[in-house]
Coordinates of C-alpha atoms and ligand atoms in Angstrom, one line a residue:
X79 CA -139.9 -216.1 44.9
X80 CA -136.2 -216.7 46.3
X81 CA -137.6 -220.2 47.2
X82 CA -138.8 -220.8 43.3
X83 CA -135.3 -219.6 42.3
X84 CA -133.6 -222.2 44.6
X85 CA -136.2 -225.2 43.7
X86 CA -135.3 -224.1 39.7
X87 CA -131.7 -223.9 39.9
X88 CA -131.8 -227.3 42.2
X89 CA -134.4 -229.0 39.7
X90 CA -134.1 -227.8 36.4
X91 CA -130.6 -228.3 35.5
X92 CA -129.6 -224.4 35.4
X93 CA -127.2 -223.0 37.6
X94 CA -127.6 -219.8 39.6
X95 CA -125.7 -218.0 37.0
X96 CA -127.2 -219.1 34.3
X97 CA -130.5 -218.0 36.1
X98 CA -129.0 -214.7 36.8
X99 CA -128.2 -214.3 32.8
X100 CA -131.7 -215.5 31.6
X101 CA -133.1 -213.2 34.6
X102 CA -130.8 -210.3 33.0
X103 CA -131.7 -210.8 29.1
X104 CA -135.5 -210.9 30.4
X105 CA -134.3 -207.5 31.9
X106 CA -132.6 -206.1 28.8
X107 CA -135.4 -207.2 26.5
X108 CA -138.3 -205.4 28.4
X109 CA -135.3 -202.5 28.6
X110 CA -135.4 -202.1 25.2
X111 CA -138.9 -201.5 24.6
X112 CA -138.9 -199.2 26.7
X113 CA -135.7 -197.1 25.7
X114 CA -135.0 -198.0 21.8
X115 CA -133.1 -195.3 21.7
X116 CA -129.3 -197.4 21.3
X117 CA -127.4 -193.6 22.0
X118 CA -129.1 -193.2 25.2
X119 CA -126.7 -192.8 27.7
X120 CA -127.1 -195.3 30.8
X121 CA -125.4 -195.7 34.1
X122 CA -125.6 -199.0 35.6
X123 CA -125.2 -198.5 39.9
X124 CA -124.5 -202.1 40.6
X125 CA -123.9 -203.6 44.2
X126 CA -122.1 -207.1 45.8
X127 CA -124.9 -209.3 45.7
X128 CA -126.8 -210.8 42.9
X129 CA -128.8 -207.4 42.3
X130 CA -125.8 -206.1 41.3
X131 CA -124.9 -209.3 39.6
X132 CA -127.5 -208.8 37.4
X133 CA -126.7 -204.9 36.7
X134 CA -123.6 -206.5 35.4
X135 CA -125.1 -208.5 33.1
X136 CA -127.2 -206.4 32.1
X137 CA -124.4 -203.7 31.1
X138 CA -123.0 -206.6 29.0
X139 CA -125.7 -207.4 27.1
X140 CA -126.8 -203.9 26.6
X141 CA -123.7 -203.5 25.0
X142 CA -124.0 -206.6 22.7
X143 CA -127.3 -205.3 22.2
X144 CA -125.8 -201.9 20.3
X145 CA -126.4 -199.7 23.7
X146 CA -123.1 -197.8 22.8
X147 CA -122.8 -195.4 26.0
X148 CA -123.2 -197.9 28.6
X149 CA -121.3 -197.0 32.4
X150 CA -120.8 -198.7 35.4
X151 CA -120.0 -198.0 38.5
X152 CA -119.2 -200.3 41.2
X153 CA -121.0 -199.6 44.8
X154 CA -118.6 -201.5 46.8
X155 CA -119.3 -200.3 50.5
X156 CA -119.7 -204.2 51.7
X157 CA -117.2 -206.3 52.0
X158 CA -119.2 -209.1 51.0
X159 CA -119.3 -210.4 47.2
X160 CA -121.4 -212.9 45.9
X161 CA -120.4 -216.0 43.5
X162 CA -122.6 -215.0 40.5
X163 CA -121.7 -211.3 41.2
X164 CA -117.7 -212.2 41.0
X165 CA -118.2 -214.3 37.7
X166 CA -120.6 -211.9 35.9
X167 CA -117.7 -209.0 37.0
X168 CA -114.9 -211.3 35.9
X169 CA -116.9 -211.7 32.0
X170 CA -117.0 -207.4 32.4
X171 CA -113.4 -207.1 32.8
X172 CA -112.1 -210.0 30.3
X173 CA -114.5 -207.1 28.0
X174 CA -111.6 -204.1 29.2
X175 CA -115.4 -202.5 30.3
X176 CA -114.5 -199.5 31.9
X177 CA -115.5 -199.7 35.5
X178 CA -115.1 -196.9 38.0
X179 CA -115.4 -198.2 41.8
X180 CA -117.2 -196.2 44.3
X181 CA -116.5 -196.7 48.1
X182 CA -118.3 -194.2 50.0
X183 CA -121.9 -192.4 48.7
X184 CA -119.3 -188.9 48.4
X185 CA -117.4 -190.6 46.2
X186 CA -120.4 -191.0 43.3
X187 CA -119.1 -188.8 40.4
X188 CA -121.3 -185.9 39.2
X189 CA -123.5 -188.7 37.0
X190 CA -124.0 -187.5 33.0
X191 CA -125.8 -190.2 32.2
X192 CA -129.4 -189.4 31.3
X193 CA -131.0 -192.5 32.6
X194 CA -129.7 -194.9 35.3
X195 CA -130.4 -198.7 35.7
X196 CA -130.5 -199.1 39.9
X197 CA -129.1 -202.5 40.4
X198 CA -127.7 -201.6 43.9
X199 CA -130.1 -203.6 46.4
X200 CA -132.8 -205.9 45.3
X201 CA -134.7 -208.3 47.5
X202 CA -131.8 -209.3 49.6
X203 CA -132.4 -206.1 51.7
X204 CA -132.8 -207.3 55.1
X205 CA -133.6 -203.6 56.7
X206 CA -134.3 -200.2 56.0
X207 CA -131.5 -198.4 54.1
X208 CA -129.0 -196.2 56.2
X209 CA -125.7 -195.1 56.5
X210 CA -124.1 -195.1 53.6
X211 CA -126.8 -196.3 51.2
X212 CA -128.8 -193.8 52.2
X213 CA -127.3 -191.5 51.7
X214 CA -126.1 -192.9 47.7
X215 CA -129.9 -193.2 47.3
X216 CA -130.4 -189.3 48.3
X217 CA -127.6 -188.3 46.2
X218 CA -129.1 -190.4 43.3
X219 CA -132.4 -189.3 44.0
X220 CA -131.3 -185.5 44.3
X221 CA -129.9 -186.0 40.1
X222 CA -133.6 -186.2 39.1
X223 CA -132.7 -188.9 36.2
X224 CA -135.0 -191.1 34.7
X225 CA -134.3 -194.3 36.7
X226 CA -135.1 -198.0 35.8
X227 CA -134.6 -200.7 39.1
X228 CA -133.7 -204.2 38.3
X229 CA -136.6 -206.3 40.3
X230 CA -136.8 -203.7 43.4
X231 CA -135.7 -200.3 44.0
X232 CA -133.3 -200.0 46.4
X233 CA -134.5 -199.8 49.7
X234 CA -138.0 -201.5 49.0
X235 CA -138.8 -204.1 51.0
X236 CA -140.7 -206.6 49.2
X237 CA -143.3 -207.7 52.1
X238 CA -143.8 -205.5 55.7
X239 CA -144.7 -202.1 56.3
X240 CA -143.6 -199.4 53.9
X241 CA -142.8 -196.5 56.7
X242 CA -143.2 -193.0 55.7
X243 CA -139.8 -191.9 56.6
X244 CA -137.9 -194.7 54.9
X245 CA -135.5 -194.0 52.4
X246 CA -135.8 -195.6 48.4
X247 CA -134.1 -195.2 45.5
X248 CA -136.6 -194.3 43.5
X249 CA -137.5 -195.2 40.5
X250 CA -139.6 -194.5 37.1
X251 CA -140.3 -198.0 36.0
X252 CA -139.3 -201.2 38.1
X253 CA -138.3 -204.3 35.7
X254 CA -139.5 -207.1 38.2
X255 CA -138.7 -211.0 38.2
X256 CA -141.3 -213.2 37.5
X257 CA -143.6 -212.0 39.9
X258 CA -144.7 -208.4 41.0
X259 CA -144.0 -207.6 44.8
X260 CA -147.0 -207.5 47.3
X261 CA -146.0 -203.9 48.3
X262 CA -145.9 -203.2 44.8
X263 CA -149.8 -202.8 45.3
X264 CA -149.8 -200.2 48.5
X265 CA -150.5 -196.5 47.4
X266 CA -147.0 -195.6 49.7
X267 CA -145.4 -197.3 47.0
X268 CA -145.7 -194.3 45.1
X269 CA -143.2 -192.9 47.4
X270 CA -140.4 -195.5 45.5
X271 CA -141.7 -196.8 42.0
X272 CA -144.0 -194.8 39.2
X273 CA -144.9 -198.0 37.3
X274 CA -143.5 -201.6 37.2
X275 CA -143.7 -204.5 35.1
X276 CA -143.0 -208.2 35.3
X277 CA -140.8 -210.2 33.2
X278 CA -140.4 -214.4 33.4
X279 CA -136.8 -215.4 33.7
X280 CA -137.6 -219.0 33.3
X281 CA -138.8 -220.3 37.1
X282 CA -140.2 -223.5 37.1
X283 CA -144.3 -222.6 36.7
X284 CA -145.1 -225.9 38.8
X285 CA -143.2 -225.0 41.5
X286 CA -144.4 -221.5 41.4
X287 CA -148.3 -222.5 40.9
X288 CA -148.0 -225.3 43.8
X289 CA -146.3 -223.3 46.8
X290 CA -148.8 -221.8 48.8
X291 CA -148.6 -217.9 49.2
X292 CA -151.1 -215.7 50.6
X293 CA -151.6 -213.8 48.1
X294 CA -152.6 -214.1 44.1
X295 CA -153.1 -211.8 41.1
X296 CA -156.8 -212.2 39.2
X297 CA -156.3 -212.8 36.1
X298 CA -158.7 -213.0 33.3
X299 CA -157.8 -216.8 32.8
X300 CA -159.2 -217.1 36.6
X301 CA -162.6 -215.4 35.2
X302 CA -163.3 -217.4 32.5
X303 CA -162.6 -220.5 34.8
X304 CA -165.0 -219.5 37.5
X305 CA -167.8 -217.9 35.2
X306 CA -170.3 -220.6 34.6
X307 CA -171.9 -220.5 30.7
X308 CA -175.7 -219.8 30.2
X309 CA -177.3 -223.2 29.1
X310 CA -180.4 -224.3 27.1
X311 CA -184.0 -224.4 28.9
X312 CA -182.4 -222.1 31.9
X313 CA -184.6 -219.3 32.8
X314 CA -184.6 -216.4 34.7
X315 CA -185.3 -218.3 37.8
X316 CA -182.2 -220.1 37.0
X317 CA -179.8 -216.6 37.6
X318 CA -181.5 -215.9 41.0
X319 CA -183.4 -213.2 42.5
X320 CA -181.2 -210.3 44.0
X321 CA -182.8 -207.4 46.3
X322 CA -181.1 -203.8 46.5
X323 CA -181.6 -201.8 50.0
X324 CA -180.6 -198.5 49.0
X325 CA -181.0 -194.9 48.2
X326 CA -182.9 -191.9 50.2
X327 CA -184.9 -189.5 48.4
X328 CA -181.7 -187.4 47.7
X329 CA -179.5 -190.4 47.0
X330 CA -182.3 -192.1 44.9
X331 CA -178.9 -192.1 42.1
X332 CA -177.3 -194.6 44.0
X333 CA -179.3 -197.2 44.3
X334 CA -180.3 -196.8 40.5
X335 CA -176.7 -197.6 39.5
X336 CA -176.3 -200.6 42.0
X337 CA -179.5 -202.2 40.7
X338 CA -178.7 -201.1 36.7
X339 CA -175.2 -202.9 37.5
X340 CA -176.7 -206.1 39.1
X341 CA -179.4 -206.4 36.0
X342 CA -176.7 -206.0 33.7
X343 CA -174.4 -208.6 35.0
X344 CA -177.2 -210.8 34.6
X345 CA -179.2 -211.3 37.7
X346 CA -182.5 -213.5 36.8
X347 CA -184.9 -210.7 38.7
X348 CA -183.5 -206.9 40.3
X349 CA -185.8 -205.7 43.2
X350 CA -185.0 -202.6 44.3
X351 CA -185.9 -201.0 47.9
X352 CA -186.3 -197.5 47.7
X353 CA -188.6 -194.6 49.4
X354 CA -191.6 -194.2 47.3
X355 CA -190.6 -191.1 45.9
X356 CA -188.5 -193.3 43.8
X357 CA -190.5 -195.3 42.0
X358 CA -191.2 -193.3 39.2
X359 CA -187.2 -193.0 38.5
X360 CA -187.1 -197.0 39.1
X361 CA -189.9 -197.4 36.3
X362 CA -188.8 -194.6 34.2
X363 CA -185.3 -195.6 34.3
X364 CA -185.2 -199.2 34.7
X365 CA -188.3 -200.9 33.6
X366 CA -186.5 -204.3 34.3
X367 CA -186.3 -203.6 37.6
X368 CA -189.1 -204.6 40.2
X369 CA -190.1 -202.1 43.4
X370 CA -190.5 -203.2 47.0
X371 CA -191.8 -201.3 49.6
X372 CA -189.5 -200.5 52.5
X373 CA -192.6 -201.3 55.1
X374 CA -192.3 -204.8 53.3
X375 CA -188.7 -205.9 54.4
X376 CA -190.4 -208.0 56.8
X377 CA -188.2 -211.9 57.5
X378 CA -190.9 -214.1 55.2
X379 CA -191.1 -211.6 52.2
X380 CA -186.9 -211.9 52.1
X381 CA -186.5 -215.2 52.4
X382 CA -187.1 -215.5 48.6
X383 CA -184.3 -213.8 47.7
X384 CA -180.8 -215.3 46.6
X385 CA -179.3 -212.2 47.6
X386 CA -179.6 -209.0 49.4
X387 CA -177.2 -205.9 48.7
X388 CA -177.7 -203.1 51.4
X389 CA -176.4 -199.8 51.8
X390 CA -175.7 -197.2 48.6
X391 CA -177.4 -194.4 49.9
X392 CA -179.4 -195.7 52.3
X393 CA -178.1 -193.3 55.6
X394 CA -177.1 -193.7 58.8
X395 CA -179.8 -193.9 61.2
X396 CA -182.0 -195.9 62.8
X397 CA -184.1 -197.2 59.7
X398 CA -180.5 -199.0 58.2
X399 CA -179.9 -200.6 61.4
X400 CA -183.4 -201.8 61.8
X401 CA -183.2 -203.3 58.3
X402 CA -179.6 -204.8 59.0
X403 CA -181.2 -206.5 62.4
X404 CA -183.6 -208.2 60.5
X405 CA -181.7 -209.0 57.5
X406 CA -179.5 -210.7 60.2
X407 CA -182.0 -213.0 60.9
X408 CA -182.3 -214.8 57.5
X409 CA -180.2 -217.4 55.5
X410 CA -179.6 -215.1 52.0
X411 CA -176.6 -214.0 51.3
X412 CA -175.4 -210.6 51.6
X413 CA -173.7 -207.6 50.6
X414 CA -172.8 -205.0 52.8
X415 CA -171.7 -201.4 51.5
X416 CA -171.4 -197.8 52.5
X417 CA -174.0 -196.4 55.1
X418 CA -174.8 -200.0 56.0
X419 CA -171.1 -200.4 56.7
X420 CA -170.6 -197.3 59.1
X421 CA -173.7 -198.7 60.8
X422 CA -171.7 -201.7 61.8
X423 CA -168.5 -199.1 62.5
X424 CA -171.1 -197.3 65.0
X425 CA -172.7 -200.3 66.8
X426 CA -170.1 -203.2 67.1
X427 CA -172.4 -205.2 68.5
X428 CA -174.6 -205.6 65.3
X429 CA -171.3 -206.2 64.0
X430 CA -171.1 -209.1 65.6
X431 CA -174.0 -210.8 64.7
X432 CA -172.8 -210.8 60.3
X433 CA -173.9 -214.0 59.2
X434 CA -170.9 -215.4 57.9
X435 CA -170.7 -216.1 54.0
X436 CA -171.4 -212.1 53.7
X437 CA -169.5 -210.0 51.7
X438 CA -168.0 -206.6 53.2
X439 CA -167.4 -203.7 50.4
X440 CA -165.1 -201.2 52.3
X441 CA -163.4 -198.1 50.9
X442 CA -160.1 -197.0 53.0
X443 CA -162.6 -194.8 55.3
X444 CA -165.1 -197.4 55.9
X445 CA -162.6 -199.9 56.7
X446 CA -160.8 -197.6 59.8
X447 CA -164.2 -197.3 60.7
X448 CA -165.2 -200.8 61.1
X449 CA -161.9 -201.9 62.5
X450 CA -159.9 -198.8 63.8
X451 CA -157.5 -196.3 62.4
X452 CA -154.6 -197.4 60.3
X453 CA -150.9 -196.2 59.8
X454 CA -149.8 -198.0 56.8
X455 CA -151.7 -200.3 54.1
X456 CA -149.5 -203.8 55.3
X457 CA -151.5 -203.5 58.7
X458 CA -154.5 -202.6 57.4
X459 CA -154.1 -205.6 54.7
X460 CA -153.1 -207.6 57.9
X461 CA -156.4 -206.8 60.3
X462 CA -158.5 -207.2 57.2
X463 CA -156.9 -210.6 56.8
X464 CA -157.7 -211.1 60.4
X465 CA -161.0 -209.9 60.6
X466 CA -162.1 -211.9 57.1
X467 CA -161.5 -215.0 59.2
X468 CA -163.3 -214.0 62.5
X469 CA -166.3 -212.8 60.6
X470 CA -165.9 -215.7 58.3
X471 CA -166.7 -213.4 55.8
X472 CA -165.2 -212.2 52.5
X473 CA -163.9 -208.5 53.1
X474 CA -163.0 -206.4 49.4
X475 CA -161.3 -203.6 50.6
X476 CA -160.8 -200.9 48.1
X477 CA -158.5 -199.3 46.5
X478 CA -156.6 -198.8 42.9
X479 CA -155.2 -202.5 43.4
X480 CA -158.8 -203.3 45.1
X481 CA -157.6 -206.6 48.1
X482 CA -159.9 -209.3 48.0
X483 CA -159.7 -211.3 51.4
X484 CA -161.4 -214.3 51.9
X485 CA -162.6 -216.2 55.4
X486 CA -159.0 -218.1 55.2
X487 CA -157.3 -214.7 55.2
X488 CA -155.6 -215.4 51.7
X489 CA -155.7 -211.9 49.4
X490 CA -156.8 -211.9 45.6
X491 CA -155.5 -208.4 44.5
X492 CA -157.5 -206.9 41.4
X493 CA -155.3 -205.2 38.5
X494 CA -158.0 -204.0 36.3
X495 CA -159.0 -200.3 36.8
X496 CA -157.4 -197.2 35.7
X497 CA -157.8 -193.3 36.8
X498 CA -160.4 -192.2 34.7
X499 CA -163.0 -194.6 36.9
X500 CA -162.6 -191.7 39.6
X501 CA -166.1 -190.7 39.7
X502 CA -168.9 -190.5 42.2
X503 CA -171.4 -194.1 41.8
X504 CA -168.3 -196.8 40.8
X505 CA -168.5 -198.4 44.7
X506 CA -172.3 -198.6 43.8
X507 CA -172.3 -200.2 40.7
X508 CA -169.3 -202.7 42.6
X509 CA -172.0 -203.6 44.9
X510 CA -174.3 -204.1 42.5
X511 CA -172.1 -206.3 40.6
X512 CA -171.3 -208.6 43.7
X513 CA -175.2 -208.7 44.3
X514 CA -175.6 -210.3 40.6
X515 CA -173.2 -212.8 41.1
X516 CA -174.2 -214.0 44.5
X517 CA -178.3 -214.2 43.3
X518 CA -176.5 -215.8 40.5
X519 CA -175.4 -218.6 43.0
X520 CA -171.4 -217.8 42.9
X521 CA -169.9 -218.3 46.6
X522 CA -168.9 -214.6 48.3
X523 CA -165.5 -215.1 47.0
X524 CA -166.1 -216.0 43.3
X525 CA -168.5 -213.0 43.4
X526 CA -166.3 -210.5 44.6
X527 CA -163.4 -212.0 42.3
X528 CA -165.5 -211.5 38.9
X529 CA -167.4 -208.3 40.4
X530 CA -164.2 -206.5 40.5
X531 CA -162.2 -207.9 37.8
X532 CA -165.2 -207.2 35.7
X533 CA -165.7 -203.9 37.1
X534 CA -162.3 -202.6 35.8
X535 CA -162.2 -204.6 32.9
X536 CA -165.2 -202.4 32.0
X537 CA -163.3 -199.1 33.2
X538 CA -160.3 -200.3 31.0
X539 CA -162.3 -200.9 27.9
X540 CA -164.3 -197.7 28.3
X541 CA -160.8 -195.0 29.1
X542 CA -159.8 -196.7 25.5
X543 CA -161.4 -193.7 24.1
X544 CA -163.1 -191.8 26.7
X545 CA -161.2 -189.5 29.5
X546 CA -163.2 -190.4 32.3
X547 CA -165.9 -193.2 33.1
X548 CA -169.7 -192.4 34.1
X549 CA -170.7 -195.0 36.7
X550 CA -174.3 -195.3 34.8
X551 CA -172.0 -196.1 31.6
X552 CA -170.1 -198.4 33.1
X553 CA -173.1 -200.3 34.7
X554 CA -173.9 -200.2 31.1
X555 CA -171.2 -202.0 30.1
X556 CA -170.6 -205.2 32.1
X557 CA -172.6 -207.6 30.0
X558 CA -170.5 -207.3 26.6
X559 CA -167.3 -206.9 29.1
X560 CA -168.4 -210.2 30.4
X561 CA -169.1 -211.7 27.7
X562 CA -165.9 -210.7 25.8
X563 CA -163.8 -212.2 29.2
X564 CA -165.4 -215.6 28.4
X565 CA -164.8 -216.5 24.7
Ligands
NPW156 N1 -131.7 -216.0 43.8 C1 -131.5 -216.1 42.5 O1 -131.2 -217.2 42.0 C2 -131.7 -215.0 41.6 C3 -131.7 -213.7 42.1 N2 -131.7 -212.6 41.3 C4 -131.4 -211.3 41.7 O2 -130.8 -211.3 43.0 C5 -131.4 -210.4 43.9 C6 -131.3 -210.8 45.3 O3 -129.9 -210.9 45.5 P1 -129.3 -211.1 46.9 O4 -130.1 -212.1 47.6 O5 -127.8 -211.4 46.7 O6 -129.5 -209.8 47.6 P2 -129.2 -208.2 47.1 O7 -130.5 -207.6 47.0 O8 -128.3 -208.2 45.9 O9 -128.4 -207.6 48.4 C7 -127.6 -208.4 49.1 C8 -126.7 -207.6 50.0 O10 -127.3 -206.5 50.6 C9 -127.0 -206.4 51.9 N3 -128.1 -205.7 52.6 C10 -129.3 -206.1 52.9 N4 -130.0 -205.2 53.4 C11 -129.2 -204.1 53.5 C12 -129.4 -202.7 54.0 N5 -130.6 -202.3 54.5 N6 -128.4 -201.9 53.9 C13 -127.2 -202.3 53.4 N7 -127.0 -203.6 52.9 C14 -128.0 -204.4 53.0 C15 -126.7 -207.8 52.4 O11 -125.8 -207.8 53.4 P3 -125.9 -208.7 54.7 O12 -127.0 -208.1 55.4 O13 -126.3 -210.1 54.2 O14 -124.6 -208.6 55.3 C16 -126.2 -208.4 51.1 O15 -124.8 -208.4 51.1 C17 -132.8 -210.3 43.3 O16 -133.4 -209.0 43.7 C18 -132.5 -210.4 41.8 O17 -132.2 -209.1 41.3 C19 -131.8 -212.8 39.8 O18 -130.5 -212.8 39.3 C20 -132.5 -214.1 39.5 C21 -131.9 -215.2 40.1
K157 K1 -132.5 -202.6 42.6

């Protein structure tokens, strides 16, 4: 992002300070929403560099705005000032603003203020905060205000590992430029930010689009561009065949929902593989759905299949790594969740032999399983980027931002979601979903992109009116999701 800010200011014909006052009227506008109220009373903490450059602005135009208790105070323990931050405080004084100057975290007067706009750091900060920045941020934090941060808190490193024992301004809502932060999507950001949103402050798009970063946000523009229509004279041999390896005679549940979610996101044929005692739930439940014996998973009655999902249910033992050797052997592609997945954690050797082109389904646990303990999301993010290369195999590793990783290591995160999907069966209608799309001939990557965008998208439009999300509902729900995505 600091490289699209140099390319617009260089190409675009705006200067750095005119960036810095469309950055800080994109701040004040989103501001507003959020507090109408014009009497609130606001203390702007503002630093030497352009963070702080903008928290001057943004007092400004607060004020021009009809914000009429606006303060500021000056955190001046560097000596350094930048440019942008000199002219925006130069257009505060020619205003006779009152400004009050604070050299030393001590020195912070007993704030009034009811809310305060951090603008102290942003994503300048080259290391964790100490000396006397910490200890500002532990007096601010101490106040218990309602804080707003302009683009970071203070103290937040945009990229690397968010340590435990670090010290952050924190805040309620972050007002971010342009683009959120990568560590904006790691549950120990919770330690620093509630919420944040992102505002555009003008950066040239092109620029933005074209420069090659590691990471990208699914949007529902990307879903309608890689979900193919239905057209005339197709048939159900044209959506593909997908087979379900799951459930036990007391987990029969979960292979119901994976193979409900993979009929309702359109597969041409389900099969389902479950323990006899099932079928009568299979037929009762899902009369779409087709049975296969498990004594029949046998090389040439799987070849058929356009994909194979394995693992919801299914246990740990012997049987699932019998089925996972001989699945192994064959050119379908596949799908790999849950039991199936601490298999592969148990025997690294099996491990070994994933087809590449497969698609991985971890929760946090399965993950450390498979590839060893982790202390902090970034590394985990980092060794799944890793291993998604060695395997050659796309990894979704979830979580409330769920990471997509691909065999190049590059991470789509998924946004849609919310808390009221916390319920038992969700990871087995996700792996249902991602069996749909692959029978339905999607590459791993495009399936685990829709399957997980959808599978929110669904959770979203469902917590509209409901507290919490039943998995079966949800499985439910995916077709008019879907189809609602595409228009
Ligand atoms: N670029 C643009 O065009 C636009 C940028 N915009 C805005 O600029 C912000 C980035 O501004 P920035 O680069 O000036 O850095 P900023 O966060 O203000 O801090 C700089 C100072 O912090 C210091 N410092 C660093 N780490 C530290 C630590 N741990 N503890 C203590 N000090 C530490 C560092 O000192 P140094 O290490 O260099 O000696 C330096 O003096 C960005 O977040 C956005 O708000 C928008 O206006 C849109 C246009
Ligand atoms: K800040």
């Amino acid at each position: 992002m600091r490289a699209a800010d140099a390319f617009t200011i260089k190409n675009k014909e705006i200067t750095s300070i005119d960036l810095m006052e469309s950055a800080s009227m994109a701040f004040v506008k989103a501001f507003a929403e959020e507090v109408p109220d014009h009497e609130t009373s606001i203390a702007v903490l503002c630093g030497k560099g352009n963070n702080g450059g903008d928290g001057l602005a943004v007092a400004r135009l607060l004020k021009d705005k009809g914000y009429t208790n606006v303060f500021v105070y000056l955190i001046a323990f560097s000596s350094k000032v930048t440019e942008d931050y000199t002219a925006n405080l130069k257009r505060l004084e020619d205003l006779w603003f009152p400004l009050v100057t604070v050299s030393k975290a001590e020195d912070l007067p007993e704030l009034k203020e009811e809310l305060i706009i951090d603008a102290v750091l942003g994503s300048g900060l080259n290391t964790e905060l100490d000396g006397e920045y910490k200890l500002l941020a532990q007096r601010v934090n101490a106040l218990n205000r309602r804080v707003i941060a302009i683009d970071v808190p203070t103290g937040f490193p945009a990229e690397g590992e968010l340590r435990k024992d670090s010290v952050y301004l924190k805040a309620d809502l972050v007002i971010c430029f342009e683009r959120p932060k990568i560590n904006f999507f790691f549950p120990e950001s919770a330690q620093a930010m509630k919420h944040f949103r992102v505002v555009s402050i003008g950066l040239d798009e092109d620029f933005i689009q074209k420069t090659s970063s590691s990471y990208q946000l699914a949007e529902a523009l990307d879903i309608r561009g890689l979900v193919k229509p239905r057209e005339s004279f197709t048939h159900k041999g044209t959506y593909g065949h997908a087979l379900i390896i799951a459930g036990q005679q007391k987990t029969m549940g979960a292979a119901l929902l994976a193979a409900r979610a993979c009929l309702h996101a359109g597969a041409g044929l389900t099969t389902v593989s479950v323990p006899e005692s099932g079928l009568t739930a299979i037929n009762t439940a899902l009369p779409e759905v087709m049975y296969l014996d498990r004594a029949d998973l046998q090389p040439d009655t799987l070849e058929k299949f356009k994909a194979i999902a394995i693992g919801p249910g299914l246990g740990t033992g012997k049987e699932t790594a019998d089925i996972l050797k001989t699945i192994f052997q064959l050119k379908v592609p596949l799908v790999i969740d849950a039991d199936a997945l601490n298999v592969l954690g148990n025997s690294p050797d099996l491990l070994e032999q994933l087809p590449s082109g497969s698609l991985l389904t971890p929760h946090m646990k399965e993950f450390d399983h498979l590839f060893g303990a982790h202390q902090s999301w970034w590394d985990r993010l980092e060794t799944a980027r890793k291993k998604a290369r060695e395997l050659q195999s796309v990894i979704i590793l979830k979580n409330q931002y769920t990471f997509i990783i691909d065999q190049t290591g590059d991470v789509t995160i998924n946004p849609t979601g919310n808390p009221g999907m916390a319920q038992g069966g969700m990871g087995d209608v996700l792996t249902g979903l991602c069996a749909s799309f692959r029978a339905q001939g999607y590459s791993a990557k495009e399936a685990a992109v829709i399957a997980c965008y959808l599978h929110g998208k669904a959770g979203d439009e469902l917590a509209e009116t409901e507290i919490s999300v039943a998995a079966s509902e949800l499985a439910g729900k995916v077709s008019g999701t879907l189809k609602g995505l595409i228009k």
